[in-house]
Each structure stands twice: as structure tokens, then as C-alpha cells.
XYZ file of C-alpha atoms in Angstrom:
754
model
C 22.660 -3.421 34.240
C 24.744 -2.805 31.118
C 24.719 0.812 29.959
C 25.036 -0.538 26.426
C 21.528 -1.939 26.835
C 19.900 0.725 29.024
C 20.793 3.524 26.624
C 18.009 2.237 24.359
C 15.474 3.058 27.090
C 16.013 6.782 26.504
C 12.892 8.165 24.877
C 14.657 9.901 21.962
C 16.408 6.687 20.896
C 13.488 4.428 21.719
C 11.120 6.491 19.577
C 13.520 6.106 16.675
C 13.661 2.283 16.705
C 10.511 1.029 18.485
C 7.094 1.175 16.833
C 3.774 1.067 18.662
C 1.155 -1.191 17.081
C -2.576 -0.505 17.018
C -3.198 -2.642 20.127
C -0.581 -0.708 22.126
C 2.134 -3.361 21.927
C 5.722 -2.400 21.162
C 7.535 -3.924 18.208
C 11.147 -3.768 17.100
C 13.411 -5.305 14.483
C 16.850 -6.257 15.786
C 20.093 -7.150 14.074
C 21.350 -10.379 15.693
C 24.902 -11.724 15.871
C 25.761 -15.413 15.961
C 22.838 -16.850 13.995
C 24.058 -19.763 11.888
C 21.287 -22.301 11.530
C 17.782 -23.358 12.487
C 18.888 -24.512 15.920
C 20.291 -21.079 16.699
C 16.900 -19.626 15.796
C 14.957 -22.118 17.890
C 17.246 -21.661 20.896
C 16.916 -17.879 20.781
C 13.145 -18.070 20.322
C 12.903 -20.301 23.379
C 14.934 -17.825 25.465
C 12.825 -14.841 24.388
C 9.484 -16.563 24.831
C 10.574 -17.375 28.371
C 10.144 -13.676 29.209
C 6.634 -12.801 30.368
C 4.967 -10.273 28.112
C 6.634 -11.397 24.876
C 3.776 -11.771 22.387
C 5.506 -12.710 19.164
C 9.005 -13.615 18.004
C 10.065 -14.142 14.386
C 13.751 -14.786 13.621
C 15.445 -15.369 10.268
C 18.977 -16.785 10.282
C 19.630 -15.816 6.651
C 18.913 -12.107 7.187
C 20.067 -12.026 10.854
C 16.811 -10.231 11.746
C 14.597 -10.721 14.774
C 11.099 -9.197 14.840
C 9.749 -9.006 18.394
C 6.382 -7.813 19.733
C 6.000 -7.341 23.487
C 4.018 -5.671 26.249
C 5.883 -2.440 27.015
C 4.353 -2.338 30.496
C 6.186 -5.533 31.473
C 9.533 -5.022 29.755
C 11.748 -2.333 28.322
C 13.847 -2.827 25.212
C 16.958 -3.229 27.377
C 15.426 -6.325 29.033
C 15.050 -7.991 25.647
C 18.588 -7.079 24.554
C 19.999 -8.397 27.826
C 18.085 -11.687 27.457
C 19.443 -12.183 23.935
C 22.966 -11.381 25.107
C 22.687 -13.975 27.871
C 21.517 -16.563 25.330
C 24.698 -16.002 23.317
C 23.152 -13.892 20.553
C 24.041 -10.204 21.055
C 21.634 -7.895 19.254
C 21.085 -4.225 18.570
C 18.245 -2.204 17.043
C 18.425 -2.052 13.287
C 19.456 1.423 12.221
C 21.834 2.753 9.600
C 24.844 3.024 11.916
C 24.342 -0.430 13.439
C 23.890 -1.905 9.984
C 27.080 -0.394 8.584
C 29.107 -1.159 11.714
C 27.935 -4.747 11.871
C 28.636 -5.371 8.193
C 32.139 -3.980 8.525
C 32.777 -5.878 11.740
C 31.465 -9.160 10.345
C 33.463 -8.836 7.119
C 36.625 -7.750 8.914
C 36.402 -10.562 11.466
C 35.683 -13.203 8.813
C 38.544 -11.969 6.646
C 41.022 -12.032 9.541
C 40.068 -15.591 10.439
C 40.297 -16.610 6.791
C 43.768 -15.067 6.369
C 45.078 -16.782 9.500
C 43.617 -20.093 8.318
C 45.041 -19.641 4.823
C 48.531 -18.822 6.083
C 48.422 -21.685 8.600
C 47.142 -24.169 6.016
C 49.891 -23.306 3.535
C 52.626 -23.523 6.161
C 51.252 -26.746 7.663
C 51.073 -28.276 4.189
C 54.668 -27.222 3.508
C 55.901 -28.806 6.729
C 53.818 -31.935 6.100
C 55.435 -32.316 2.683
C 58.700 -33.181 4.419
C 56.920 -35.944 6.329
C 55.214 -37.271 3.194
C 58.486 -37.263 1.253
C 60.178 -38.910 4.200
C 57.895 -41.882 3.827
C 59.542 -42.532 0.442
C 63.013 -41.036 0.898
C 63.893 -41.676 4.563
C 64.406 -38.613 6.800
C 66.039 -38.891 10.204
C 63.680 -39.014 13.187
C 64.917 -35.722 14.687
C 63.970 -33.877 11.505
C 60.592 -35.604 11.396
C 59.906 -34.579 15.010
C 60.895 -30.998 14.223
C 58.452 -30.757 11.337
C 55.661 -32.404 13.317
C 55.978 -29.707 16.009
C 56.313 -26.958 13.398
C 53.027 -28.225 11.945
C 51.527 -28.077 15.439
C 52.695 -24.460 15.901
C 51.118 -23.169 12.681
C 47.946 -25.275 13.055
C 47.232 -24.133 16.625
C 46.191 -20.517 15.721
C 44.009 -21.949 12.966
C 42.254 -24.382 15.308
C 42.045 -22.045 18.309
C 41.280 -18.735 16.552
C 40.061 -19.261 12.991
C 37.781 -22.184 13.877
C 36.213 -20.389 16.842
C 32.849 -19.703 15.082
C 32.313 -23.462 14.759
C 32.861 -23.968 18.491
C 30.557 -21.067 19.359
C 27.832 -22.516 17.161
C 28.272 -25.916 18.783
C 28.041 -24.488 22.302
C 24.863 -22.603 21.406
C 23.351 -25.785 19.985
C 24.250 -27.796 23.080
C 22.920 -25.041 25.326
C 19.582 -25.166 23.514
C 19.701 -28.999 23.465
C 19.508 -29.205 19.698
C 21.737 -30.712 17.026
C 23.162 -27.796 15.049
C 25.090 -28.153 11.811
C 28.305 -26.877 13.453
C 28.492 -29.946 15.720
C 29.979 -32.402 13.161
C 32.449 -29.756 11.978
C 33.651 -28.810 15.457
C 33.871 -32.474 16.431
C 36.006 -33.261 13.380
C 38.378 -30.328 13.985
C 38.881 -31.184 17.648
C 39.378 -34.894 16.918
C 41.965 -34.292 14.193
C 43.878 -31.730 16.225
C 43.785 -33.700 19.503
C 44.744 -36.991 17.848
C 47.621 -35.357 15.979
C 48.890 -33.720 19.170
C 48.705 -37.055 20.987
C 50.673 -38.804 18.215
C 53.298 -36.030 18.177
C 53.759 -36.259 21.938
C 54.125 -40.053 21.758
C 56.602 -39.829 18.896
C 54.295 -41.532 16.413
C 54.381 -41.043 12.657
C 50.883 -40.078 11.433
C 49.831 -36.482 12.240
C 47.073 -34.484 10.528
C 47.860 -30.874 11.446
C 47.867 -30.019 7.742
C 44.446 -31.636 7.246
C 42.965 -29.761 10.229
C 44.277 -26.450 8.890
C 43.195 -27.162 5.329
C 39.590 -28.019 6.068
C 39.220 -25.055 8.457
C 40.514 -22.883 5.610
C 38.135 -24.402 3.054
C 35.150 -24.191 5.410
C 35.872 -20.548 6.236
C 36.301 -19.787 2.533
C 32.846 -21.204 1.889
C 31.291 -19.254 4.741
C 33.036 -16.061 3.672
C 31.631 -16.333 0.148
C 28.242 -17.277 1.611
C 28.378 -14.152 3.808
C 29.231 -11.956 0.820
C 26.331 -13.433 -1.112
C 23.977 -12.812 1.812
C 25.186 -9.223 2.090
C 24.608 -8.716 -1.611
C 21.058 -10.059 -1.381
C 20.339 -7.768 1.572
C 21.953 -4.667 0.054
C 18.835 -3.870 -1.981
C 16.681 -3.511 1.119
C 19.323 -2.340 3.585
C 19.777 0.703 1.352
C 16.363 1.844 2.602
C 17.577 1.845 6.203
C 20.658 3.953 5.521
C 18.985 6.350 3.091
C 17.585 9.053 5.366
C 19.861 11.930 6.426
C 20.808 12.557 10.049
C 20.615 16.376 9.852
C 17.954 18.756 8.500
C 17.869 22.510 7.852
C 15.135 23.936 10.093
C 13.534 27.314 9.321
C 13.671 29.426 12.481
C 11.081 32.049 13.469
C 13.584 34.702 12.403
C 13.692 33.208 8.911
C 17.234 31.896 9.267
C 18.154 28.243 8.746
C 19.611 26.079 11.508
C 21.047 22.570 11.158
C 19.449 20.224 13.714
C 19.302 16.404 14.081
C 16.368 14.852 12.239
C 15.478 13.074 15.495
C 14.606 16.460 17.025
C 12.100 17.448 14.327
C 8.420 17.454 15.245
C 5.156 18.048 13.364
C 4.661 21.728 12.590
C 8.353 22.473 12.032
C 9.497 23.909 8.724
C 12.554 22.587 6.921
C 14.363 23.413 3.688
C 15.696 20.683 1.398
C 18.133 21.526 -1.407
C 18.414 19.888 -4.821
C 20.077 16.483 -4.666
C 19.169 15.950 -1.004
C 16.860 13.339 0.525
C 13.601 14.482 2.123
C 13.914 13.373 5.795
C 10.212 13.581 6.805
C 6.680 13.314 5.474
C 5.315 16.785 4.934
C 3.461 19.332 2.838
C 5.194 21.480 0.239
C 4.767 25.144 1.190
C 7.069 26.582 -1.467
C 5.897 26.980 -5.060
C 6.917 23.745 -6.789
C 9.587 21.064 -7.132
C 10.319 17.737 -8.803
C 11.143 14.605 -6.827
C 12.431 11.106 -7.490
C 10.386 8.503 -5.559
C 12.029 5.453 -7.165
C 13.258 4.027 -3.873
C 9.717 4.170 -2.455
C 7.605 3.020 -5.373
C 9.921 1.794 -8.129
C 8.652 4.689 -10.307
C 11.586 5.884 -12.425
C 9.971 9.096 -13.721
C 10.392 12.388 -11.854
C 7.180 13.550 -10.162
C 6.075 17.180 -10.235
C 4.901 18.612 -6.907
C 3.027 21.874 -6.442
C 2.308 23.931 -3.349
C 0.100 21.949 -0.978
C 1.171 18.550 -2.324
C 2.625 15.953 0.024
C 6.219 14.736 -0.045
C 7.405 11.470 1.479
C 10.532 10.757 3.466
C 13.062 9.003 1.251
C 12.210 11.023 -1.865
C 15.156 12.707 -3.562
C 14.655 16.345 -4.492
C 15.833 16.796 -8.073
C 14.717 20.360 -8.673
C 14.514 22.650 -5.700
C 15.023 23.957 -3.150
C 11.797 23.067 -1.370
C 10.364 24.300 1.907
C 8.350 21.634 3.708
C 5.926 21.718 6.631
C 6.678 18.634 8.756
C 3.630 16.368 9.221
C 5.185 13.037 10.240
C 8.702 12.181 11.321
C 10.711 9.310 12.763
C 8.894 5.985 12.893
C 5.612 7.558 11.672
C 6.840 8.340 8.133
C 5.957 6.457 4.981
C 9.600 5.446 4.684
C 9.572 4.016 8.201
C 6.432 2.070 7.330
C 8.086 0.601 4.248
C 11.206 -0.293 6.225
C 9.044 -1.855 8.928
C 7.260 -4.070 6.413
C 10.526 -5.110 4.759
C 12.192 -5.864 8.093
C 9.231 -7.846 9.379
C 9.185 -9.895 6.183
C 12.926 -10.543 6.445
C 12.483 -11.746 10.019
C 9.697 -14.182 9.084
C 10.496 -17.835 8.376
C 8.322 -19.246 5.567
C 6.670 -22.633 5.902
C 9.208 -24.191 3.536
C 12.064 -22.902 5.703
C 10.583 -24.601 8.765
C 10.464 -27.871 6.822
C 14.146 -27.388 5.984
C 14.944 -26.808 9.657
C 13.392 -30.151 10.604
C 15.449 -31.840 7.888
C 18.645 -30.288 9.281
C 17.973 -31.609 12.799
C 17.382 -35.123 11.508
C 20.289 -34.882 9.083
C 22.864 -33.944 11.748
C 21.737 -36.869 13.888
C 22.033 -39.169 10.867
C 25.582 -37.930 10.155
C 26.678 -38.651 13.724
C 25.179 -42.147 13.500
C 26.916 -42.737 10.148
C 30.231 -41.595 11.631
C 29.903 -44.189 14.398
C 28.874 -46.846 11.860
C 31.901 -45.970 9.716
C 34.209 -46.402 12.711
C 32.677 -49.788 13.509
C 32.974 -50.914 9.883
C 36.665 -50.036 9.511
C 37.451 -51.584 12.908
C 36.816 -54.995 11.357
C 38.365 -54.373 7.923
C 41.244 -51.884 8.224
C 41.709 -50.107 11.551
C 44.339 -47.799 10.053
C 41.643 -46.077 7.976
C 39.154 -45.488 10.807
C 40.292 -42.017 11.711
C 40.442 -40.429 8.253
C 37.143 -42.040 7.183
C 35.245 -40.850 10.274
C 36.625 -37.324 9.924
C 35.693 -37.244 6.238
C 32.094 -38.307 7.008
C 31.735 -35.610 9.679
C 33.115 -32.889 7.415
C 31.806 -33.780 3.955
C 28.130 -33.789 4.985
C 26.413 -30.538 4.140
C 23.343 -29.699 6.227
C 24.014 -26.070 5.282
C 22.687 -26.712 1.786
C 19.340 -27.887 3.202
C 19.219 -25.069 5.764
C 20.112 -22.308 3.289
C 17.983 -23.396 0.329
C 14.798 -21.571 1.388
C 16.173 -18.563 3.359
C 18.672 -17.645 0.627
C 16.025 -17.666 -2.116
C 13.413 -15.910 0.040
C 15.817 -13.167 1.086
C 16.732 -12.530 -2.531
C 13.152 -12.390 -3.827
C 12.110 -10.043 -0.988
C 14.953 -7.711 -1.913
C 14.154 -7.704 -5.641
C 10.447 -7.096 -5.013
C 11.224 -4.243 -2.607
C 13.384 -2.645 -5.282
C 10.453 -2.863 -7.701
C 7.978 -1.263 -5.303
C 6.341 -4.453 -4.006
C 6.560 -4.994 -0.257
C 5.987 -8.451 1.197
C 4.535 -8.719 4.687
C 3.980 -12.502 4.688
C 6.694 -14.537 2.917
C 4.453 -17.630 2.774
C 2.432 -15.765 0.144
C 5.365 -16.170 -2.274
C 4.551 -19.868 -2.413
C 0.776 -19.303 -2.444
C 0.662 -16.912 -5.419
C 2.214 -19.515 -7.709
C -0.801 -21.821 -7.315
C -3.498 -19.098 -7.445
C -6.166 -19.534 -10.135
C -8.532 -16.556 -9.649
C -7.992 -12.857 -9.062
C -10.643 -10.468 -7.731
C -10.255 -6.696 -8.139
C -11.878 -3.826 -6.312
C -12.675 -0.873 -8.587
C -12.309 2.494 -6.877
C -8.716 3.240 -5.990
C -7.528 -0.044 -7.475
C -8.409 -0.308 -11.156
C -9.285 3.379 -11.271
C -7.416 6.421 -10.092
C -7.546 10.152 -10.452
C -10.935 10.657 -8.796
C -12.040 14.257 -9.202
C -15.037 16.318 -8.139
C -17.563 16.526 -10.926
C -21.044 18.070 -10.776
C -22.715 19.075 -7.488
C -26.519 19.092 -7.737
C -28.288 20.937 -4.934
C -31.279 18.985 -3.614
C -31.993 20.845 -0.379
C -31.336 24.073 1.488
C -28.116 23.922 3.529
C -29.163 27.069 5.383
C -31.584 24.918 7.332
C -28.475 23.396 8.865
C -26.437 26.605 9.164
C -27.039 29.884 7.367
C -23.403 30.375 6.333
C -22.675 26.859 5.054
C -22.971 25.306 1.615
C -22.803 21.666 0.509
C -19.043 21.643 -0.128
C -18.309 23.168 3.295
C -20.180 20.315 4.952
C -18.565 17.753 2.642
C -15.092 19.095 3.473
C -15.749 18.687 7.190
C -16.913 15.073 6.856
C -14.137 13.753 4.602
C -11.126 15.613 5.981
C -9.767 12.701 8.064
C -11.240 9.803 6.071
C -8.906 7.513 4.108
C -11.308 6.125 1.489
C -10.304 7.118 -2.088
C -13.626 8.928 -2.613
C -13.152 10.889 0.609
C -9.574 11.731 -0.303
C -10.687 12.996 -3.717
C -13.358 15.192 -2.118
C -10.871 16.392 0.502
C -8.438 17.422 -2.234
C -11.206 19.248 -4.114
C -12.348 21.140 -0.999
C -8.897 21.792 0.472
C -9.164 25.569 0.007
C -12.591 25.932 1.639
C -12.371 28.423 4.487
C -15.833 28.092 6.044
C -15.485 24.465 7.189
C -17.608 23.671 10.262
C -16.618 21.514 13.211
C -18.013 17.990 13.048
C -18.531 15.852 16.141
C -18.895 12.076 16.490
C -17.480 11.302 13.044
C -17.967 7.628 12.178
C -17.200 5.609 9.046
C -19.443 2.793 7.781
C -17.491 0.458 5.487
C -18.948 0.332 1.995
C -21.675 2.879 2.803
C -20.334 6.283 3.829
C -19.424 8.584 6.693
C -21.533 10.459 9.231
C -21.105 13.104 11.926
C -22.988 15.830 13.785
C -22.994 19.570 13.097
C -24.777 21.658 15.716
C -26.491 18.472 16.899
C -27.915 17.504 13.504
C -26.956 14.166 11.941
C -25.085 14.699 8.677
C -24.329 11.820 6.315
C -22.339 11.471 3.102
C -22.475 8.239 1.140
C -24.713 6.002 -0.905
C -28.320 7.210 -1.017
C -29.610 4.147 0.818
C -27.229 5.075 3.653
C -27.651 8.860 3.561
C -31.456 8.816 3.300
C -32.184 5.551 5.093
C -35.776 4.370 5.026
C -36.880 7.705 3.510
C -35.163 6.934 0.182
C -38.506 6.168 -1.490
C -39.643 9.765 -0.916
C -37.169 10.983 -3.591
C -37.844 8.986 -6.770
C -35.157 10.858 -8.730
C -32.455 9.568 -6.378
C -30.902 6.166 -7.117
C -29.784 3.961 -4.236
C -26.108 4.091 -5.332
C -25.977 7.903 -5.811
C -23.488 9.808 -3.649
C -25.749 11.920 -1.432
C -25.099 14.511 1.271
C -27.946 14.605 3.796
C -28.974 16.242 7.066
C -31.303 14.277 9.338
C -32.013 11.954 6.360
C -33.115 14.848 4.118
C -31.021 15.269 0.915
C -28.858 18.384 0.606
C -26.862 17.580 -2.535
C -26.012 14.896 -5.068
C -22.272 14.752 -5.776
C -20.828 13.219 -8.921
C -17.221 12.140 -9.267
C -15.241 11.518 -12.411
C -12.610 8.785 -12.518
C -10.242 7.249 -15.039
C -8.535 3.915 -15.351
C -5.190 3.499 -13.651
C -2.413 3.751 -16.238
C -1.235 0.196 -15.616
C -4.693 -1.417 -15.461
C -5.146 -2.380 -19.115
C -1.798 -4.093 -19.637
C -1.972 -5.720 -16.189
C -5.359 -7.310 -16.941
C -4.111 -8.541 -20.317
C -0.998 -10.072 -18.747
C -3.019 -11.721 -15.981
C -5.462 -13.183 -18.493
C -2.527 -14.461 -20.548
C -1.147 -16.074 -17.380
C -4.387 -18.060 -17.026
C -6.115 -16.144 -14.228
C -9.910 -15.982 -14.020
C -10.592 -12.296 -13.338
C -13.540 -10.750 -11.477
C -14.481 -7.204 -10.503
C -16.466 -6.427 -7.341
C -17.435 -2.930 -6.252
C -19.828 -1.042 -4.054
C -20.497 1.386 -6.923
C -23.516 1.420 -9.224
C -23.879 -1.076 -12.061
C -23.349 1.602 -14.709
C -19.998 2.636 -13.218
C -18.844 -0.961 -12.775
C -19.855 -1.880 -16.335
C -18.002 1.135 -17.730
C -14.736 -0.026 -16.155
C -15.263 -3.747 -16.797
C -16.087 -3.157 -20.478
C -12.902 -1.159 -21.040
C -10.813 -3.906 -19.434
C -12.713 -6.852 -20.957
C -13.584 -8.293 -17.549
C -16.536 -10.663 -17.912
C -17.347 -11.315 -14.265
C -18.478 -8.067 -12.628
C -20.554 -7.424 -9.492
C -21.954 -4.011 -8.494
C -23.457 -2.617 -5.301
C -21.435 -5.003 -3.152
C -21.099 -4.391 0.577
C -17.936 -5.722 2.301
C -19.891 -8.724 3.610
C -21.203 -9.492 0.116
C -17.682 -9.324 -1.326
C -16.542 -11.783 1.320
C -19.471 -14.084 0.508
C -18.430 -14.081 -3.168
C -14.884 -15.005 -2.141
C -16.192 -17.888 -0.046
C -18.185 -19.164 -3.025
C -14.985 -19.273 -5.081
C -13.270 -21.186 -2.285
C -16.095 -23.741 -2.241
C -15.434 -24.300 -5.953
C -11.815 -25.153 -5.114
C -10.323 -21.895 -6.358
C -7.188 -20.309 -4.917
C -7.919 -16.580 -4.976
C -5.835 -13.421 -5.173
C -7.649 -10.253 -4.047
C -6.458 -6.763 -4.994
C -7.966 -3.810 -3.117
C -7.232 -0.300 -1.939
C -6.480 -1.594 1.565
C -8.916 0.835 3.196
C -12.430 -0.599 3.014
C -11.622 -4.070 1.687
C -10.453 -5.515 4.997
C -12.747 -8.587 5.160
C -12.140 -9.826 1.618
C -8.398 -9.087 1.805
C -8.162 -11.028 5.066
C -10.072 -13.983 3.616
C -8.045 -14.238 0.408
C -5.365 -16.853 -0.219
C -3.133 -14.007 -1.431
C -3.882 -10.303 -1.069
C -2.474 -7.136 -2.626
C -3.178 -3.665 -1.242
C -2.419 -0.394 -2.961
C 0.184 1.496 -0.920
C -1.329 4.767 0.306
C 1.262 6.924 2.037
C 1.536 6.337 5.757
C -1.016 3.540 5.563
C 1.738 1.304 4.188
C 2.888 0.667 7.752
C -0.543 -0.615 8.756
C -1.106 -2.805 5.738
C -2.487 -6.206 6.627
C -2.290 -7.645 3.117
C 0.324 -10.132 1.932
C 1.748 -7.685 -0.621
C 1.698 -3.893 -0.854
C 2.020 -2.158 -4.234
C 3.721 1.017 -3.065
C 3.593 2.743 -6.440
C 0.172 1.361 -7.345
C 1.499 -0.332 -10.513
C -0.801 -3.296 -11.142
C 1.684 -4.818 -13.590
C 3.840 -5.662 -10.585
C 1.322 -8.416 -9.720
C 2.487 -10.317 -12.796
C 6.101 -9.566 -11.901
C 5.519 -10.861 -8.373
C 4.165 -14.148 -9.658
C 7.054 -14.549 -12.104
C 9.597 -13.931 -9.349
C 7.763 -16.317 -7.021
C 7.837 -19.035 -9.686
C 11.542 -18.436 -10.218
C 12.217 -18.517 -6.467
C 10.377 -21.826 -6.000
C 12.310 -23.252 -8.943
C 15.600 -22.185 -7.356
C 14.557 -23.666 -4.001
C 13.752 -26.989 -5.655
C 17.058 -26.925 -7.564
C 18.972 -26.191 -4.354
C 17.230 -28.975 -2.466
C 17.886 -31.448 -5.287
C 21.529 -30.381 -5.368
C 21.866 -30.838 -1.599
C 20.263 -34.276 -1.770
C 22.384 -35.530 -4.684
C 25.593 -34.118 -3.200
C 25.076 -35.778 0.181
C 23.946 -39.093 -1.336
C 27.189 -39.250 -3.322
C 29.681 -37.592 -0.961
C 28.843 -39.338 2.319
C 29.133 -42.939 1.008
C 32.417 -42.086 -0.739
C 33.754 -40.559 2.485
C 32.669 -43.569 4.534
C 34.365 -45.856 2.006
C 37.652 -44.017 2.546
C 37.876 -42.408 -0.896
C 37.664 -38.790 0.356
C 40.546 -37.344 2.409
C 39.537 -34.818 5.115
C 40.812 -31.762 3.215
C 38.809 -32.725 0.117
C 35.734 -33.316 2.291
C 36.018 -29.761 3.610
C 36.368 -28.412 0.079
C 33.293 -30.334 -1.071
C 31.149 -29.070 1.803
C 32.217 -25.471 1.163
C 31.447 -25.694 -2.547
C 28.023 -27.173 -1.793
C 27.055 -24.208 0.409
C 28.428 -21.694 -2.103
C 26.405 -23.258 -4.933
C 23.185 -22.768 -2.936
C 23.862 -19.078 -2.250
C 25.060 -18.269 -5.774
C 22.038 -20.028 -7.251
C 19.706 -17.879 -5.121
C 21.412 -14.695 -6.334
C 20.273 -15.496 -9.886
C 16.658 -14.723 -8.975
C 15.456 -11.654 -10.846
C 18.579 -11.141 -12.941
C 17.133 -12.135 -16.302
C 13.491 -11.464 -15.595
C 11.968 -9.076 -18.183
C 10.438 -6.228 -16.230
C 7.176 -4.693 -17.486
C 7.686 -1.629 -19.649
C 5.603 1.553 -19.474
C 2.566 1.512 -21.702
C 2.778 3.517 -24.897
C -0.358 5.374 -23.990
C -2.064 5.736 -20.640
C -5.698 4.726 -20.529
C -7.631 7.682 -19.242
C -11.100 7.286 -20.664
C -13.726 8.382 -18.185
C -15.509 5.565 -16.411
C -18.663 7.520 -15.669
């Protein structure tokens, strides 16, 4: 067993690259070598799915990513790496070092092959010039033989070394029993070289060593520029992977600082981060205050002030420090790791349009081979001297790459631009779906509103009946401490300093209603009155069914009021969405008065209050029955059913919950204006895809007939194919360049909603 593979079974390394999903499965994103086309992807998928225990495989040839989910009981990571190696696609876990090393290795290898091909092509062309001139101004046969063999000598390194990637791609395609786009190229190179060698050995006149060298050079030039374009598209997201530092300054028990690897940090450790450094973990600020730049996480360009007790996220840059931080989450559990995981999974996915392109490539390669045979048959009857050059031109000039790259190149670019702007994409198919959406449904709390704060607490019962030393806020603090709902988080923040917090057993959350637990055996509930008081609600006429009530054994202890304000971006986002033609609705579990207050400020006509999760889903289904394509925007915590049922879903990124987001898009910074930006980028991406596909179709419809007719020499065919692929990649890189990004509002909307 290769030590190169088994080293990833060590727990310290495995923990760094392998994530554990909620069902206990292991998942990893790998960087894969050798991926060139759809057939490479399909062959590798077939090899991996042949392993028992592999649950899911998603591979993207454009990003060279493979996202794999498997049963860790059946296989270790080394088994998967060894399987991929045996299939001809070596892989390694995606980390900063692997990313940098692979980029350098790929660029260096491609450049070396290109230089050898360029030198060989120039020399072969120079030697061939003597033969071409000799056809007009006779040269003695000895000299002609000399220059034929000199052409052979300089063409051989080009064919044997520089053209090797084409042969490797062909072998992988044949091994997987699929027609890859390297097959016509490799066939043309081998035919030209072998035929020229045969003619030289027989003392014939027509050799094509210069043509073989020239079209290898042109093809490699195209692939080199394509590779650089792909690297540029990926740079925006790969920067996330290489951002975190390797070493942290740990505060020892003695008070001294010690430099240790970030991999060795664990929750409860204390670290010190200096100004200008990147925060390596998620943690709580235990020094007085600092200012951080979270642009790479949320797209927010303004510095954020943090005070003692506030949370800092891995990947933030400390601008004013130093800061001492209590480690809460590290390694693959951090917010940064969650963001990277979402980005990597999205880059490994193949959208529906890409799969259509892959089918076209398979059929196209078969068609090219048939046309090459037909061309040979045609010229056999009309001019046998032109058979060879015409067949080679047909094999080389065809460009399946343009069809294969059209969707992946555009998708990779739009994913990178959105990630830079604080929008993470978990399902690339949603890029196509959002363009056709007609309706958008918003949740209220935590989505359109933010800044929840504890307002008035009205005592309705005696807490001493529960425990003589407790008050309402002590009990509230105990119930909400671990809950992720925005209301619970606001109450947790308001009661953070409470010292007399009791222990709560059997804590359980009821979506859309509230939370309950047991203190000293008594049932304690916090939530809507109809939940907290149950069937006894009618006994308290002053309590409304939507009031936030704390109760013990269904007897009210306190009524809690919260204040909230509109999210800064809500007003302009709603205006932009209305201008874009969306029909906008607001659904919420809150009372009608609270929902109306928010809807009136935002001019939302369709509003629905007191909605349980099932009722929200029913409303969504009614829209679907009317033929609407619906976008749903929620906080991602208690909107699971309606988010899952939507055609397109956006969730507000909430710290570590980013990693567990099940929505199509995640707004990491919570900027609702990015919904409009996402749709604009999606429209631009689909336009680029259509342009690329039209270009590929027109190019092949013109180039292949001309080549078959004998009007395109092999070297020009290679140049045309290379230019076609380059056009597709360069066109994709235009996405997002001229798009006007939303500007900050002149004045934040902060009017109270209740």
C-alpha cells in the first residue's frame, strides 16, 4: 500500500481534510489530475462507484474537483485515492499546499511541453523549407534526404514528449470505453508522424514532420491559454483555501506565548492575533476590543467593530489589535471551512446544461471519425494524393472542446464571482433556475429584519413557584442558550451575563412555535402563547395567541417583547426586485401587527401572518399550482420545508451554520441586494453559454466542410481548433467584469417594526 496514500489515514491530517456529515458519512473534496473532458469524468465516476460504500460522486472537469461522500466504516480515504490512481487520475485532498503545488506543477509541465513543441515546430519548418524550395529549384536527393531526417529528429521530441497529454487522454477514454475529444487529435498526430517516417524510410518525397510539429504546437498553445484562463477563474475561490495561517500564537498557562501549528489547536485554547494577521479559528474575543475585516467571508468592505464577548470568524483579518481569542471551533468546524466546503462542493457539481454538453461531445467525436472515413473514401475516387492531408485536417480542425467547455467555463466563473461577493452556491443548477423565476417569498424575522433586541418583560406569574432563586430571564437564558432561531439568539445575547442560569433537561425545539425543557421536573416552555399555554390559553384573556410567553406547566410566568428593525439592505433590495418584475410576498409566524409593520415599510402587498412551517409550504404549493417559479428567502433555521420546496432558495448565512446550509444560495453577509446581483450574473452566464455554443456550432459547420474539401492544411486546422477553445474560455472570463454592483444605501432603514 502506497505510503503517499496511507498518510491521509492519520487522524490529524484526516480531520483537516475530511468532513463528517449529519448522517455520519465522510465527505471530501479532491484535486484531480488528468481530467480533460466529459469522458474522463464519466470513466472516473464509474471507477469510484464500483467501490462498495461510495454514496455520492460529483466531478467537474473544468475545476478539476471531485466531491465524494462515502461510508467511513467500509473505506478509508487512502482506498479512494488508490482507486483514482489506478483509474489514471491521481488525486490529493484539496488544501493550500496541494493547490499551490499542483498549480505550479501543471503550469511548469505545460510550459515545458509548449517550449519543446515551439522549438521543434520552428526547426521542422525551417528544414521543410528546403524541401518546399527544392520542388521549384531542384535540390540533389542526398540533401533532400538529409533534411527529411533532420525534420524527423526535431519532430520526434514534439510527438513523443509534447503531445503526450493527448495520448494519455486517449488511453483513458479507451479504458473507459468512451469517445473522448483527444481521440481525433492523437489519431491525427500518430498518422502524420508514422506516414512521414514511412515515406522517409522508403525514400519518398512527401513528409509532414513540420505539419505534425506545428499542430502539436498550436494545440498546446490553445490548451496553455485555456489552462491560464481556468486558473484565473478559480483564483477568486482558491484564495479562500490558502488564506488561513499554518501557525498560531497560543497563550500558555504561564502567560507566555508559544507558536504552535493551527492543526493542534482545540476548543478552550487561548490565542493572540496581531494586527494585520488572519484569525485562524472561530472564537470569542476575551480582550477589550478590536476591528476586523470580514470581506473575504461576506463581501462586506467596511471594518467591523468587535467588543469583549463578541465572536470572530476564521478568515477575518485583524486590522486593529492585538486580540486575544478563546478558541471555540477549529479545523473543519470553522465558518471558513464551511464556506470553503460549500464552494468546493459547488465547483465539483456538474450542472444539467453541462451534462447535455457532455452528450453532445460523445456524439460529436463519433461524427468526426465517421466524417474522416467519408473524406478518405471521397478523395479515393477524385484525387488520391489529397486523401492524407484532408483526413488529417478533418480530425484536427473539429473542436469538441468548445462544446465541452461552454458550460463548465461559464459556471466556474460565475461561482467565483458570486463567492467574492458573499454569495455561496451549493447547487449550480439554481443559476439557470433563478433566471426564469417569477415570484419571491420572504420570511420576516432574521431575513427582512435584523437587530432583534430584548424589549419589555412583563411578569405574569411567580417564578418562585418553580425555584425560589430564579427569575424569568434566568429561565429564558437556560432555554435559548443552544437554540439557533434568531429570536433565541437575540434573547441569548441579552441574557449572556446572567449568573443564576439553571440546568435544563430534555430541551426540544418545535419549528414555528417555540422551545421547551424541564427544570426540576417541571415543563417549561418559551414561544407563542398558543404553544406555551396550550389548551389553557383561554384562561388568560389579556394574552394574545402570538405573544411570546414563558410558562411553567402551562401557567404563564412572563410576556417578553422584542424590538426589531429592518435589515439595512431590505428597502433597496425590495425595490430592485420589484423593478425586475418579481411578485413579492411576505410570510411569517409572527402576529399580524408585526408583519403589517414590516410589509408597510417595504410596500409589500401580499403578506401572511401567524404561519406555521406547514402553512408556509402550503402557500408555496398554491403558487406552484398557478404556474409560478418561486424563489424563497429565509433565515435557514426554521424555514426548512419551504426552502426545500422552492424552485430557488436563499438562506441567510449564520456563522457555522453556513456549512450545513441546504439552500441553493447562501448570503454570507446577509445583504439582500445580492439576490438581484445573483440574478444579473446568472442572466449574463446563460447569455455567455449560449454565445459559446453558437460559436462552437458555427465554427464546426464552416471548418469541417472546408477541411474535408481540402482547403485547410493540417497546421491551419490545428490553429483553428486552438483559437476556438480559447474564444470559449476568454468569453467566460467576461462574466461579472462590467456588472454594476449594488452600492451602499445612503441611509440605513432602522425604523422599529413593533
